[in-house]
Each structure stands twice: as C-alpha cells, then as structure tokens.
Amino acid sequence: MADSEQDGGELSYECDALVVGSGAAGMSAAVTAGHGGLKVLIVEKEPRFGGTTARSGGWLWIPGTSLARAWGIVDRPDQARAYLRHEARNSFDAARVDAFLAAGPEAVDFFTSKTAVQFDMPLTFPDYHAEAPGGVQGGRSMVTRPFDGRELGKRVKKLGAPLPELTVFGIMLGSGKDIVHFMRSTRSLASAVYVARRLSRHFWDVMRYGRGMTLTNGNALAGRLAKSVFDLDIPLWLSSPVVELIVEDGAVRGAIVERKGRSVRVTAKRGVVLACGGFPHDADRRQKLFPHAPKANEHFSPGPIGNTGDGLQLAEAAGGRIEDTLPNPAAWVPVSITRRKDGSQGVMPHFIDRAKPGVIAVMRDGTRFTNEANSYHDFVQAMMKAAKPGEEIAAYLVCDHRTLRKYGLGCVPPFPLRIGRYIRSGYLKRGTTLSELGAQAGIDPMGLVTTIIEFNKSAVEGRDPAFGKGSRAYNRYQGDALHGPNPCVAPVAHGPFYAIKMVIGDLGTFAGIKTDEHARALDADGRPIAGLYAAGNDMASIMGGNYPGAGITLGPALTFGYIAGKHMADANS
C-alpha cells in the first residue's frame, strides 16, 4: 500500500508487520513474516541497509543443524543446553535457551531451502570453551556462503560497506581459505595464483561497478537476506528513523516514522519488531553500564555510528524492561585505533593475530597478563582485571620482525606489502631493541625485556608455562597449523621489534530488551507487551553476558528474528 495522506497532512501507511532495522535480525523477521503471508515493511535509520551484520564476520552459532549432521556430527540439545548453562551461569534463561535450540535448526532449514541465504560449515571450528561441559570441537559455527552482489542489481550500492580495516585493497577476505591463501601467497605457488585471480576479479568489478562484487562474511549475509527481502517485494525505507511507537490500550499498534522530511503514521496490525542494533554508540547508556568507560569516551566500537540505542529507548517508552544486570553488558573485543587515508578514524578488531606464534600481549608495565590466544571476549576481561586503578585500560601486542612480516599484525599487512606508513602514522611502534621499543610505545622497557627473556626460555620448545598459550582447541585453531610443536608459540627474538596499542571495543551489546521465548518484549512485571517484539542486539542476549563461540550474536539474531516473524504470522491464523 502506498503512503496516503490523512486529515491534517500526516501521511499514513498500513501493514501487518513493521520491522525496525535492516540487519540480520530485522531482515530475518521480515522474510519469515513475508513467507507467512503478511504484508511487511522494513524501516532503516541509516542511508544504507545491513546494519552491524554487513560489517561482521558473518558467522552464526547454532547447534544441531542439518549442516552439522551432514558432517556426521550429532549434537544433542541437552549437550548444547549444558554448555549454555555453564556459560551463562546465574543469567541462564531456560525458556529462551530452549526456544533457541529448538528453532535454530528449523530456521536454518527454512532460510537455506526457501530463500537466497546459504551457509557453509567447516568440519572443525571449536567452541571458544570447547573443554567446558557440553563444549564441542565443531559443528555449531557456520559462515555465510559468498554471494555475487550483482544479484542485488542497483540496490547493491545501498548495501552497507564492510569494515575497511578488515579488507585488503578493498577485498573482503572470506573466513577460511581466503585468509590462508593471502597469508601464504609468497610461500606457495597455488596460493599466489589464487590471490592473483582474486585481485584481478576484484579490480575488474571495481572498474565496472564501483565496488567488489564477491561479497563474503557479514556482507554476504546482509546481501543474501536483502535479496530474500526484495524477492518478496517487501519495501525497505532507508533514512527513515522511528521516533515513537504508537501505543493504544497497552498494545503497540505501529510507529511514527520520519521519512523524506515528513512524519508517516505506520499502522502494524500484527506487531512491531525492534532490531536497531543495540547501543554501542549511546554514550549515556555506555557510561552507566560499561565499567571501563566512566566518561563514556573510553570505548571504541566498530559498529555503525547509528546504533545509538533507539530500540531500547522505544521499548522503555512503551513500558518495556531493559535487562542490564548481565556480568558483561557487551561482547568485548580488543581494538586498535588507526587513521584511514581519508583522515577518518578506523577501529581495527584483533581477532586472530593474538593467537599467532611469536605474538605476545603485555600491559604498560611490560608484563603478560593472559593467554593471548583465548577468545577476544575473554582477552578483554583479562585486560580489565590486569589494569591498575586510575590507569587507561590498554594492552600492547608485541612481536619481532620475522613474525610481523610472516603474519602481519592488526592493520599491518604481511610481506610483501609495505609497512612504512603504519610506522610513520604512529600506529605501529618499532624499536631496534626491546628497550627502545618499550620507550617508543610507552611500555616499561625493563619490564618488557624481563618478560620476553622469561617467555623465550620456554617458547623455544613451544611451551608457555605461565599462561598455556596453545593449550586449548580454540587457541590451536587460530594459530598456525604449519608451525610446530605449538601452533601458537614461538620466541620473540629477531629484531627490530614492534608493538601496537589495543583498547576496549565491542562486537555488539548484550544488555537489552527483556523478552520471552517468542521474542515478545516484557514489561516490568514480566508480562508480554502486545504487539512488541525485539531481536538481535536490541534483545537481551541469551548468552548471559558470555561469549561461547563464533557467531553467538548472529546465530540468535537469525533465530529470534525467525521466531518473531513466525509468531506474528501464526497469530490468529
């Protein structure tokens, strides 16, 4: 139905389901509702669609799927439930976890059989705490299959761009063989050929279309979901923020949307789904909930700047309850701050470099504080605990020349790409000796020298008695499988030496709107608010403030988007 004008000049629009936000949660809800026969409208605050999903790694953590069974992996629901109970501890929500475990495999089958969404699952990708009760070595984390952006036609220009810091020459490196081939391109003829073809295809696309068309990771997930949205002729209004929910007799009946300079009264007969991306750029809520950011500006998020907690504010105004008592209000990740070529600030998440042999992390006093190869969420918690009161919470990745040129570090690429501009900008600190590096980077020189001398004694044998780097399945997965005897440990011994400063960022917020197992928002008394749903990072995480495995934000986002869409479609049917 097109916009119509009411008395008084206010525009109106009628639909069955209104979805606020165009990331994985929002688009999955819209597609599910659309397949259920509902008239759906998606509104997006930003001028591009895809949200945080378009910038993400595109991994989804969902136990018990048909993709796992195809590998012969039988993952019983009680096993996954035990793992999530262990991870969430006192914040374990049995009803929502059971709903996730039941609907997750169903959602994957629905999307892969009825939409453009497709996934690939590696045989081995360990849970982040695979050694814990219920943890497994593989079969729960899947990644979105690469997607040809040309299938979106001209709309591909409105797809959110990947995070520049996670690209090479603008190329989105797909998790898995892409990264392996690029890292080995100077040591393997097969990898060199692969990289040459990948580069040629990308530069041809840029010349012809203005951007690369081989979409991978989260960009592929956002692209595939968008293709599924457009195949259903679901309207997607960009630059159209919701300013108010319409509440009548205690039920949410729609929303007031600002579009093209005018207010549109959108009536949604079955409900409104809030999927606005959480609050990583809401300074007020960060100041209240992030213990490391008492002034709100001690935190750096790579998420879209438009994720300012709109969904949470709308829910609160409608009587919704915010779950803000989780032990960790966000999914933490260490990040380094860089300056892009256009002068803007870049935020680089450190996912895999910390696990590589020859890389260690130290605090300002030069001492190590944790197993560097543990998950990013665990690593940041260790940073917080190790920081001295009153000091900036920061850590430094340190390596030698041989390691830097072999693996790269942060934004700094491996050989044969040049590193000079990173040194000139101050992003990468260099010292001929360890003492000189410490002075350059702001690390206590004597503490750094002492730490590395002690580390190297065992590292020459591939051991780390202090913190056990390489002792866990996830550690080894992120290390270098061709390096022995420990894929995560090597001495720091061949100068010059390098360091990059890391601070705290996030991959999405965990605190959010309290919901039930149907993704319905709950009021202060724990009762569902009629017509109001939440999914994605707007919904309080079912992980209890922990991070059990790769894809624990997108997996529940897709699943609870599916649950919300199905619940609306099934209502009164």
Coordinates of C-alpha atoms in Angstrom, one line a residue:
M1 CA 0.0 0.0 0.0
A2 CA 1.4 3.4 -0.9
D3 CA 1.5 6.3 1.5
S4 CA -1.8 8.0 1.9
E5 CA -2.5 11.4 3.5
Q6 CA -4.8 11.9 6.4
D7 CA -6.6 15.0 7.6
G8 CA -4.0 17.4 8.9
G9 CA -1.4 16.5 6.4
E10 CA 0.0 13.5 8.2
L11 CA 0.9 10.6 6.0
S12 CA -0.2 7.1 6.8
Y13 CA 0.8 3.5 5.9
E14 CA -0.8 0.2 6.8
C15 CA 0.9 -3.2 7.1
D16 CA 0.8 -6.3 9.1
A17 CA 4.3 -6.2 10.5
L18 CA 6.7 -3.3 10.9
V19 CA 10.4 -4.2 11.3
V20 CA 12.7 -1.5 12.6
G21 CA 16.3 -2.2 11.4
S22 CA 17.8 -4.0 8.5
G23 CA 20.5 -6.2 10.0
A24 CA 20.2 -10.0 10.2
A25 CA 17.6 -9.9 13.0
G26 CA 15.3 -7.4 11.2
M27 CA 15.6 -8.9 7.8
S28 CA 15.1 -12.5 9.0
A29 CA 12.0 -11.4 10.9
A30 CA 10.7 -9.7 7.7
V31 CA 11.4 -12.6 5.4
T32 CA 9.8 -15.1 7.8
A33 CA 6.7 -12.9 8.2
G34 CA 6.6 -12.3 4.5
H35 CA 6.7 -16.1 3.7
G36 CA 3.9 -16.4 6.3
G37 CA 1.6 -14.3 4.1
L38 CA 2.0 -11.0 6.0
K39 CA 2.4 -7.5 4.4
V40 CA 5.7 -6.3 5.8
L41 CA 7.5 -3.0 6.0
I42 CA 11.2 -2.5 7.0
V43 CA 12.4 0.9 8.1
E44 CA 16.1 1.7 8.5
K45 CA 17.5 4.8 10.2
E46 CA 20.7 4.8 8.1
P47 CA 21.1 5.6 4.4
R48 CA 22.3 2.0 3.8
F49 CA 20.9 -1.4 4.8
G50 CA 22.7 -4.2 6.5
G51 CA 23.5 -2.7 9.9
T52 CA 26.2 -4.3 12.0
T53 CA 25.7 -7.5 10.1
A54 CA 27.2 -6.0 6.9
R55 CA 30.4 -5.3 8.8
S56 CA 30.6 -8.6 10.7
G57 CA 32.4 -11.9 10.2
G58 CA 29.1 -13.5 9.0
W59 CA 29.5 -16.4 11.4
L60 CA 26.4 -17.9 13.2
W61 CA 26.5 -20.2 16.2
I62 CA 23.5 -22.6 16.1
P63 CA 23.7 -26.1 17.5
G64 CA 22.0 -29.2 16.0
T65 CA 21.6 -28.1 12.4
S66 CA 21.3 -30.2 9.3
L67 CA 24.7 -28.8 8.2
A68 CA 26.3 -30.5 11.2
R69 CA 24.5 -33.7 10.6
A70 CA 25.8 -33.7 7.0
W71 CA 29.3 -34.0 8.6
G72 CA 28.1 -36.8 10.8
I73 CA 28.1 -34.6 13.8
V74 CA 25.2 -35.4 16.2
D75 CA 24.8 -32.5 18.7
R76 CA 22.1 -33.4 21.2
P77 CA 20.0 -30.5 22.5
D78 CA 20.9 -31.5 26.1
Q79 CA 24.6 -31.2 25.3
A80 CA 24.3 -27.7 23.9
R81 CA 22.0 -26.8 26.8
A82 CA 24.6 -27.9 29.3
Y83 CA 27.2 -25.8 27.5
L84 CA 25.0 -22.7 27.6
R85 CA 24.1 -23.3 31.2
H86 CA 27.8 -23.4 32.0
E87 CA 28.5 -20.3 30.1
A88 CA 25.5 -18.2 31.3
R89 CA 25.7 -19.4 34.9
N90 CA 23.4 -17.3 37.1
S91 CA 22.0 -15.5 34.0
F92 CA 20.8 -18.7 32.3
D93 CA 17.3 -18.2 30.8
A94 CA 15.9 -21.8 30.3
A95 CA 12.8 -20.9 28.3
R96 CA 14.6 -18.7 25.8
V97 CA 17.6 -21.1 25.5
D98 CA 15.2 -24.0 24.8
A99 CA 13.4 -21.9 22.2
F100 CA 16.7 -21.1 20.6
L101 CA 17.9 -24.7 20.5
A102 CA 14.5 -25.9 19.1
A103 CA 14.0 -23.1 16.5
G104 CA 17.6 -22.6 15.4
P105 CA 18.0 -25.7 13.2
E106 CA 14.4 -25.1 11.9
A107 CA 15.4 -21.5 11.0
V108 CA 18.5 -22.7 9.1
D109 CA 16.5 -25.2 7.1
F110 CA 13.8 -22.6 6.3
F111 CA 16.3 -20.0 5.1
T112 CA 18.5 -22.4 3.1
S113 CA 15.5 -24.1 1.4
K114 CA 13.2 -21.1 0.8
T115 CA 15.4 -18.0 0.5
A116 CA 18.7 -16.9 -1.0
V117 CA 20.5 -17.5 2.3
Q118 CA 23.2 -20.2 2.2
F119 CA 25.8 -21.3 4.7
D120 CA 29.0 -23.4 4.8
M121 CA 30.1 -25.2 8.0
P122 CA 33.7 -26.3 8.5
L123 CA 34.2 -29.7 10.0
T124 CA 36.3 -28.2 12.8
F125 CA 35.7 -24.9 14.4
P126 CA 35.8 -25.3 18.2
D127 CA 33.6 -23.6 20.7
Y128 CA 35.6 -20.9 22.5
H129 CA 35.5 -23.0 25.6
A130 CA 35.4 -26.5 24.0
E131 CA 36.8 -28.1 27.1
A132 CA 33.9 -27.0 29.2
P133 CA 30.9 -29.3 29.9
G134 CA 28.9 -29.6 26.7
G135 CA 31.5 -27.9 24.5
V136 CA 32.4 -29.4 21.1
Q137 CA 35.2 -29.3 18.6
G138 CA 33.0 -28.4 15.7
G139 CA 29.5 -28.4 14.2
R140 CA 28.0 -25.3 15.8
S141 CA 29.6 -22.3 14.0
M142 CA 28.8 -21.8 10.3
V143 CA 29.7 -19.0 7.9
T144 CA 27.6 -17.4 5.2
R145 CA 28.5 -18.6 1.7
P146 CA 30.0 -15.9 -0.6
F147 CA 27.4 -14.0 -2.6
D148 CA 27.5 -12.3 -6.0
G149 CA 26.5 -8.7 -5.3
R150 CA 25.3 -8.4 -8.9
E151 CA 22.2 -10.3 -7.9
L152 CA 21.0 -7.3 -6.0
G153 CA 21.1 -5.1 -9.1
K154 CA 21.4 -1.4 -8.5
R155 CA 20.4 -1.9 -4.8
V156 CA 23.9 -3.2 -4.1
K157 CA 25.0 0.4 -3.9
K158 CA 22.8 0.8 -0.8
L159 CA 24.3 -2.2 1.0
G160 CA 26.5 -1.2 4.0
A161 CA 30.2 -1.5 3.3
P162 CA 32.5 -3.9 5.1
L163 CA 34.8 -2.6 7.8
P164 CA 37.7 -1.1 5.8
E165 CA 40.2 -2.4 8.4
L166 CA 39.2 -6.0 7.6
T167 CA 39.8 -5.7 3.9
V168 CA 42.9 -5.9 1.7
F169 CA 42.8 -3.5 -1.3
G170 CA 39.1 -3.2 -0.5
I171 CA 38.6 -7.0 -0.8
M172 CA 36.5 -8.7 1.8
L173 CA 38.6 -11.8 2.8
G174 CA 36.3 -14.7 3.4
S175 CA 37.0 -16.6 6.6
G176 CA 38.9 -19.8 5.8
K177 CA 40.7 -20.3 2.5
D178 CA 40.8 -16.6 1.6
I179 CA 42.9 -15.7 4.6
V180 CA 45.1 -18.8 4.4
H181 CA 45.9 -18.1 0.7
F182 CA 46.6 -14.4 1.2
M183 CA 49.0 -15.2 4.1
R184 CA 50.8 -17.9 2.1
S185 CA 50.9 -16.1 -1.2
T186 CA 54.7 -15.6 -1.0
R187 CA 55.4 -19.2 0.1
S188 CA 53.0 -21.2 -2.1
L189 CA 52.5 -21.2 -5.9
A190 CA 49.0 -22.3 -5.5
S191 CA 48.2 -19.5 -3.1
A192 CA 49.9 -17.0 -5.3
V193 CA 47.7 -18.0 -8.2
Y194 CA 44.6 -17.9 -6.1
V195 CA 45.5 -14.4 -4.8
A196 CA 46.3 -13.1 -8.3
R197 CA 42.9 -14.3 -9.6
R198 CA 41.1 -12.9 -6.6
L199 CA 42.8 -9.5 -7.1
S200 CA 42.1 -9.4 -10.8
R201 CA 38.4 -10.2 -10.3
H202 CA 38.1 -7.6 -7.6
F203 CA 39.8 -4.8 -9.6
W204 CA 37.6 -5.6 -12.6
D205 CA 34.5 -5.3 -10.5
V206 CA 35.6 -2.0 -9.0
M207 CA 36.2 -0.6 -12.5
R208 CA 32.9 -1.8 -13.8
Y209 CA 30.6 -1.5 -10.8
G210 CA 32.4 0.8 -8.4
R211 CA 32.9 -1.9 -5.7
G212 CA 33.8 -5.5 -5.4
M213 CA 31.0 -7.9 -6.2
T214 CA 32.3 -11.0 -4.4
L215 CA 30.6 -10.5 -1.1
T216 CA 31.8 -12.6 1.8
N217 CA 31.4 -12.8 5.6
G218 CA 28.7 -10.5 7.0
N219 CA 28.4 -8.5 3.8
A220 CA 27.3 -11.8 2.2
L221 CA 24.8 -12.5 4.9
A222 CA 23.3 -9.0 4.6
G223 CA 23.3 -9.3 0.8
R224 CA 21.6 -12.7 0.8
L225 CA 19.0 -11.6 3.3
A226 CA 18.3 -8.4 1.3
K227 CA 17.9 -10.5 -1.9
S228 CA 15.3 -12.6 0.0
V229 CA 13.6 -9.4 1.2
F230 CA 13.4 -8.0 -2.3
D231 CA 12.3 -11.3 -3.8
L232 CA 9.2 -11.0 -1.6
D233 CA 8.7 -7.3 -2.7
I234 CA 9.0 -6.1 0.9
P235 CA 9.5 -2.4 0.9
L236 CA 12.7 -1.2 2.7
W237 CA 12.7 2.5 3.6
L238 CA 16.2 4.0 4.1
S239 CA 16.9 7.1 6.1
S240 CA 13.6 6.6 7.9
P241 CA 14.1 6.5 11.7
V242 CA 11.3 5.6 14.1
V243 CA 10.6 8.5 16.5
E244 CA 7.8 7.0 18.5
L245 CA 5.8 3.8 19.0
I246 CA 2.0 4.0 18.7
V247 CA 0.6 2.5 21.9
E248 CA -3.2 2.0 22.3
D249 CA -4.8 0.3 25.3
G250 CA -1.4 -1.1 26.4
A251 CA -0.6 -2.6 23.0
V252 CA 1.8 -1.5 20.3
R253 CA -0.1 -0.8 17.1
G254 CA 2.6 0.8 15.0
A255 CA 5.0 3.7 14.9
I256 CA 5.7 7.2 13.7
V257 CA 8.4 7.2 11.1
E258 CA 10.3 10.2 9.8
R259 CA 10.6 9.8 6.0
K260 CA 11.7 12.4 3.4
G261 CA 11.1 15.2 5.8
R262 CA 7.6 14.2 6.8
S263 CA 6.0 12.0 9.5
V264 CA 4.4 8.8 8.5
R265 CA 2.0 7.0 10.8
V266 CA 2.6 3.3 10.2
T267 CA -0.1 1.0 11.5
A268 CA 1.1 -2.5 12.0
K269 CA -1.7 -5.0 12.7
R270 CA 0.3 -7.9 13.9
G271 CA 3.2 -6.2 15.6
V272 CA 6.5 -4.2 15.6
V273 CA 9.9 -5.8 15.7
L274 CA 12.7 -3.8 17.2
A275 CA 16.1 -4.7 15.7
C276 CA 18.0 -1.5 15.7
G277 CA 21.4 -2.8 16.6
G278 CA 21.8 -2.2 20.3
F279 CA 23.5 0.7 21.9
P280 CA 27.3 0.7 21.2
H281 CA 27.2 4.4 20.3
D282 CA 24.8 5.5 23.0
A283 CA 27.2 7.5 25.2
D284 CA 24.7 7.8 28.2
R285 CA 24.0 4.1 28.4
R286 CA 27.6 3.2 27.9
Q287 CA 28.6 5.5 30.8
K288 CA 26.1 3.7 33.0
L289 CA 26.8 0.1 32.0
F290 CA 30.5 0.0 30.8
P291 CA 32.7 -0.1 33.9
H292 CA 35.8 0.8 31.8
A293 CA 34.2 3.9 30.4
P294 CA 33.2 6.2 33.2
K295 CA 33.3 9.2 30.9
A296 CA 31.7 7.3 28.0
N297 CA 34.6 8.1 25.6
E298 CA 37.0 5.3 26.8
H299 CA 35.3 2.8 24.4
F300 CA 35.7 2.3 20.7
S301 CA 33.1 0.4 18.7
P302 CA 33.5 -0.7 15.0
G303 CA 29.7 -0.9 14.7
P304 CA 27.6 1.6 12.7
I305 CA 27.5 5.0 14.3
G306 CA 23.7 5.0 14.0
N307 CA 23.4 2.2 16.6
T308 CA 22.6 4.6 19.5
G309 CA 20.1 2.5 21.4
D310 CA 17.0 3.6 19.6
G311 CA 15.3 0.3 20.1
L312 CA 15.9 0.2 23.8
Q313 CA 14.6 3.8 24.2
L314 CA 11.5 3.0 22.2
A315 CA 10.8 -0.1 24.3
E316 CA 11.3 1.7 27.5
A317 CA 8.8 4.4 26.4
A318 CA 6.3 1.6 25.7
G319 CA 6.7 0.1 29.2
G320 CA 9.4 -2.4 28.3
R321 CA 12.1 -3.6 30.7
I322 CA 15.8 -3.4 30.0
E323 CA 18.0 -6.3 31.2
D324 CA 21.1 -4.5 32.4
T325 CA 22.4 -6.8 35.1
L326 CA 24.4 -9.2 33.0
P327 CA 28.1 -9.6 34.1
N328 CA 29.2 -8.2 30.7
P329 CA 26.9 -5.7 29.0
A330 CA 28.6 -6.2 25.6
A331 CA 30.6 -8.6 23.5
W332 CA 34.1 -7.3 24.2
V333 CA 36.9 -7.2 21.6
P334 CA 40.4 -5.6 21.8
V335 CA 40.7 -2.9 19.1
S336 CA 43.5 -0.7 17.9
I337 CA 42.8 2.9 16.6
T338 CA 44.1 3.8 13.2
R339 CA 43.9 6.7 10.8
R340 CA 42.4 6.0 7.4
K341 CA 43.7 7.5 4.2
D342 CA 40.8 9.9 4.1
G343 CA 41.7 11.2 7.6
S344 CA 38.8 9.5 9.5
Q345 CA 39.4 7.2 12.5
G346 CA 39.4 3.5 12.0
V347 CA 38.7 0.8 14.6
M348 CA 40.5 -2.5 14.0
P349 CA 39.3 -5.6 15.9
H350 CA 42.0 -8.0 16.8
F351 CA 40.5 -11.5 16.2
I352 CA 43.3 -13.9 15.1
D353 CA 46.6 -12.1 15.2
R354 CA 46.9 -12.6 19.0
A355 CA 47.0 -16.4 18.5
K356 CA 49.9 -16.5 16.1
P357 CA 53.3 -17.8 17.2
G358 CA 55.7 -15.1 18.1
V359 CA 53.0 -12.6 19.3
I360 CA 52.5 -11.8 23.0
A361 CA 50.5 -9.1 24.8
V362 CA 51.7 -7.0 27.7
M363 CA 50.3 -4.2 29.9
R364 CA 52.0 -0.9 30.3
D365 CA 54.4 -2.3 32.9
G366 CA 55.7 -4.8 30.4
T367 CA 54.2 -7.9 32.0
R368 CA 52.0 -10.5 30.3
F369 CA 48.5 -11.0 31.8
T370 CA 46.7 -13.8 30.0
N371 CA 46.7 -16.4 27.3
E372 CA 46.8 -14.3 24.2
A373 CA 45.1 -16.9 22.0
N374 CA 41.9 -17.0 24.1
S375 CA 38.7 -15.5 22.7
Y376 CA 38.6 -11.7 22.2
H377 CA 35.8 -11.5 24.9
D378 CA 37.9 -13.4 27.4
F379 CA 41.0 -11.4 26.5
V380 CA 39.4 -8.1 27.2
Q381 CA 38.1 -9.3 30.6
A382 CA 41.6 -10.2 31.5
M383 CA 42.7 -6.7 30.3
M384 CA 40.2 -5.1 32.7
K385 CA 41.4 -7.3 35.6
A386 CA 45.1 -6.5 35.0
A387 CA 44.7 -2.8 34.7
K388 CA 45.9 -0.7 37.6
P389 CA 43.3 1.6 39.2
G390 CA 43.1 5.0 37.6
E391 CA 45.1 4.0 34.5
E392 CA 43.8 3.8 31.0
I393 CA 42.9 0.2 30.2
A394 CA 45.2 -0.7 27.4
A395 CA 47.4 -3.6 26.3
Y396 CA 50.1 -3.9 23.7
L397 CA 50.7 -6.6 21.1
V398 CA 54.4 -7.3 20.7
C399 CA 56.3 -9.3 18.1
D400 CA 59.6 -9.4 16.2
H401 CA 60.4 -8.6 12.6
R402 CA 60.1 -12.2 11.4
T403 CA 56.7 -12.7 12.9
L404 CA 55.4 -9.3 11.6
R405 CA 56.4 -10.0 8.0
K406 CA 55.0 -13.5 8.1
Y407 CA 51.6 -12.9 9.6
G408 CA 51.0 -9.1 9.8
L409 CA 49.7 -7.5 13.0
G410 CA 46.4 -5.6 13.3
C411 CA 46.1 -3.4 10.2
V412 CA 49.7 -4.0 9.3
P413 CA 49.9 -6.5 6.4
P414 CA 52.4 -9.3 6.0
F415 CA 55.2 -9.4 3.4
P416 CA 55.4 -8.3 0.6
L417 CA 53.2 -5.3 1.4
R418 CA 54.9 -2.3 2.8
I419 CA 54.6 -1.2 6.4
G420 CA 56.2 2.2 6.3
R421 CA 53.0 4.3 6.5
Y422 CA 51.9 2.5 9.7
I423 CA 55.2 3.4 11.4
R424 CA 55.1 7.0 10.1
S425 CA 51.5 7.4 11.4
G426 CA 52.4 6.0 14.8
Y427 CA 50.0 3.1 14.6
L428 CA 52.9 0.6 14.6
K429 CA 55.8 1.3 17.0
R430 CA 59.3 0.0 16.2
G431 CA 62.5 -0.4 18.1
T432 CA 65.8 -1.8 17.2
T433 CA 66.0 -3.3 20.7
L434 CA 63.3 -4.3 23.1
S435 CA 64.3 -1.4 25.4
E436 CA 64.0 1.0 22.5
L437 CA 60.6 -0.4 21.6
G438 CA 59.4 0.0 25.2
A439 CA 60.4 3.6 25.2
Q440 CA 58.7 4.3 21.8
A441 CA 55.5 2.5 22.7
G442 CA 55.1 3.7 26.3
I443 CA 55.8 0.3 27.8
D444 CA 58.2 0.0 30.8
P445 CA 61.5 -1.0 29.0
M446 CA 62.9 -3.1 31.8
G447 CA 59.6 -4.9 32.4
L448 CA 59.3 -5.7 28.7
V449 CA 62.8 -7.0 28.5
T450 CA 62.4 -9.2 31.6
T451 CA 59.1 -10.6 30.3
I452 CA 60.4 -11.6 26.9
I453 CA 63.6 -13.1 28.3
E454 CA 61.5 -15.3 30.6
F455 CA 58.9 -16.1 27.8
N456 CA 61.6 -17.1 25.3
K457 CA 63.1 -19.7 27.6
S458 CA 60.1 -22.0 27.2
A459 CA 59.0 -20.6 23.8
V460 CA 62.0 -22.2 22.0
E461 CA 60.4 -25.5 23.0
G462 CA 56.9 -24.4 22.1
R463 CA 55.8 -24.2 25.7
D464 CA 54.1 -21.4 27.7
P465 CA 54.0 -22.5 31.3
A466 CA 52.8 -19.1 32.5
F467 CA 49.5 -18.9 30.6
G468 CA 49.2 -22.0 28.5
K469 CA 49.0 -20.3 25.1
G470 CA 48.1 -23.1 22.6
S471 CA 46.7 -25.4 25.2
R472 CA 43.1 -25.1 24.2
A473 CA 41.4 -26.2 21.0
Y474 CA 40.3 -22.7 20.0
N475 CA 43.9 -21.5 20.6
R476 CA 45.2 -24.0 18.2
Y477 CA 42.5 -23.4 15.6
Q478 CA 43.6 -19.7 15.4
G479 CA 47.3 -20.4 15.4
D480 CA 49.5 -21.5 12.5
A481 CA 48.9 -25.2 11.8
L482 CA 52.2 -25.4 9.9
H483 CA 54.2 -24.2 12.9
G484 CA 55.4 -26.7 15.5
P485 CA 55.4 -28.0 18.0
N486 CA 52.9 -25.5 19.3
P487 CA 50.9 -23.5 16.6
C488 CA 50.6 -20.6 18.9
V489 CA 54.1 -20.2 20.5
A490 CA 57.5 -19.0 19.1
P491 CA 60.2 -16.8 20.6
V492 CA 60.2 -13.1 20.2
A493 CA 63.9 -12.8 19.3
H494 CA 64.6 -11.3 15.8
G495 CA 64.8 -7.5 15.9
P496 CA 63.7 -5.0 15.1
F497 CA 60.7 -5.3 17.4
Y498 CA 57.2 -4.0 17.0
A499 CA 54.1 -3.1 19.1
I500 CA 50.5 -2.0 18.6
K501 CA 48.4 -0.5 21.4
M502 CA 44.9 -2.0 22.0
V503 CA 42.0 -0.6 23.9
I504 CA 38.5 -1.9 24.5
G505 CA 35.8 -2.2 21.9
D506 CA 32.7 -4.4 21.2
L507 CA 31.1 -6.6 18.6
G508 CA 27.6 -5.8 19.8
T509 CA 25.8 -5.2 23.1
F510 CA 24.4 -7.9 25.4
A511 CA 22.3 -5.8 27.7
G512 CA 18.9 -5.1 26.0
I513 CA 15.2 -5.5 26.0
K514 CA 13.9 -8.4 28.2
T515 CA 11.9 -10.8 26.0
D516 CA 10.2 -14.2 26.3
E517 CA 10.7 -17.3 24.3
H518 CA 8.5 -15.9 21.5
A519 CA 10.8 -12.7 21.2
R520 CA 8.0 -10.6 22.8
A521 CA 9.1 -7.6 24.8
L522 CA 8.2 -7.9 28.5
D523 CA 7.1 -5.2 30.9
A524 CA 8.3 -4.5 34.4
D525 CA 6.0 -7.3 35.7
G526 CA 7.4 -9.8 33.2
R527 CA 4.2 -9.8 31.0
P528 CA 4.4 -9.6 27.2
I529 CA 3.6 -6.2 25.7
A530 CA 1.1 -7.0 23.0
G531 CA 2.4 -6.2 19.5
L532 CA 6.1 -5.5 20.5
Y533 CA 9.0 -7.8 19.7
A534 CA 12.7 -7.5 19.9
A535 CA 15.6 -9.4 18.2
G536 CA 19.3 -9.1 17.5
N537 CA 21.3 -6.8 19.7
D538 CA 18.2 -5.0 20.9
M539 CA 17.2 -8.1 22.7
A540 CA 19.0 -9.1 25.9
S541 CA 21.5 -11.8 25.0
I542 CA 20.6 -15.4 25.8
M543 CA 24.3 -16.0 26.4
G544 CA 24.2 -14.4 29.9
G545 CA 27.0 -12.0 29.2
N546 CA 29.4 -14.6 28.0
Y547 CA 30.8 -15.5 24.5
P548 CA 30.6 -19.2 23.9
G549 CA 31.6 -19.5 20.3
A550 CA 32.0 -17.8 16.9
G551 CA 28.6 -16.3 15.8
I552 CA 26.8 -16.1 19.1
T553 CA 25.3 -12.7 18.2
L554 CA 24.2 -13.6 14.6
G555 CA 23.0 -17.1 15.4
P556 CA 20.4 -15.9 17.9
A557 CA 19.7 -12.8 15.7
L558 CA 18.7 -15.0 12.8
T559 CA 16.8 -17.5 15.1
F560 CA 14.8 -15.0 17.2
G561 CA 14.1 -12.9 14.0
Y562 CA 12.6 -16.1 12.6
I563 CA 10.7 -16.8 15.9
A564 CA 9.3 -13.2 15.9
G565 CA 8.3 -13.4 12.2
K566 CA 6.7 -16.8 12.7
H567 CA 4.8 -15.8 15.8
M568 CA 3.3 -12.7 14.1
A569 CA 2.3 -14.8 11.0
D570 CA 0.8 -17.5 13.2
A571 CA -1.2 -15.1 15.4
N572 CA -4.9 -15.5 14.9
S573 CA -4.3 -17.5 11.7

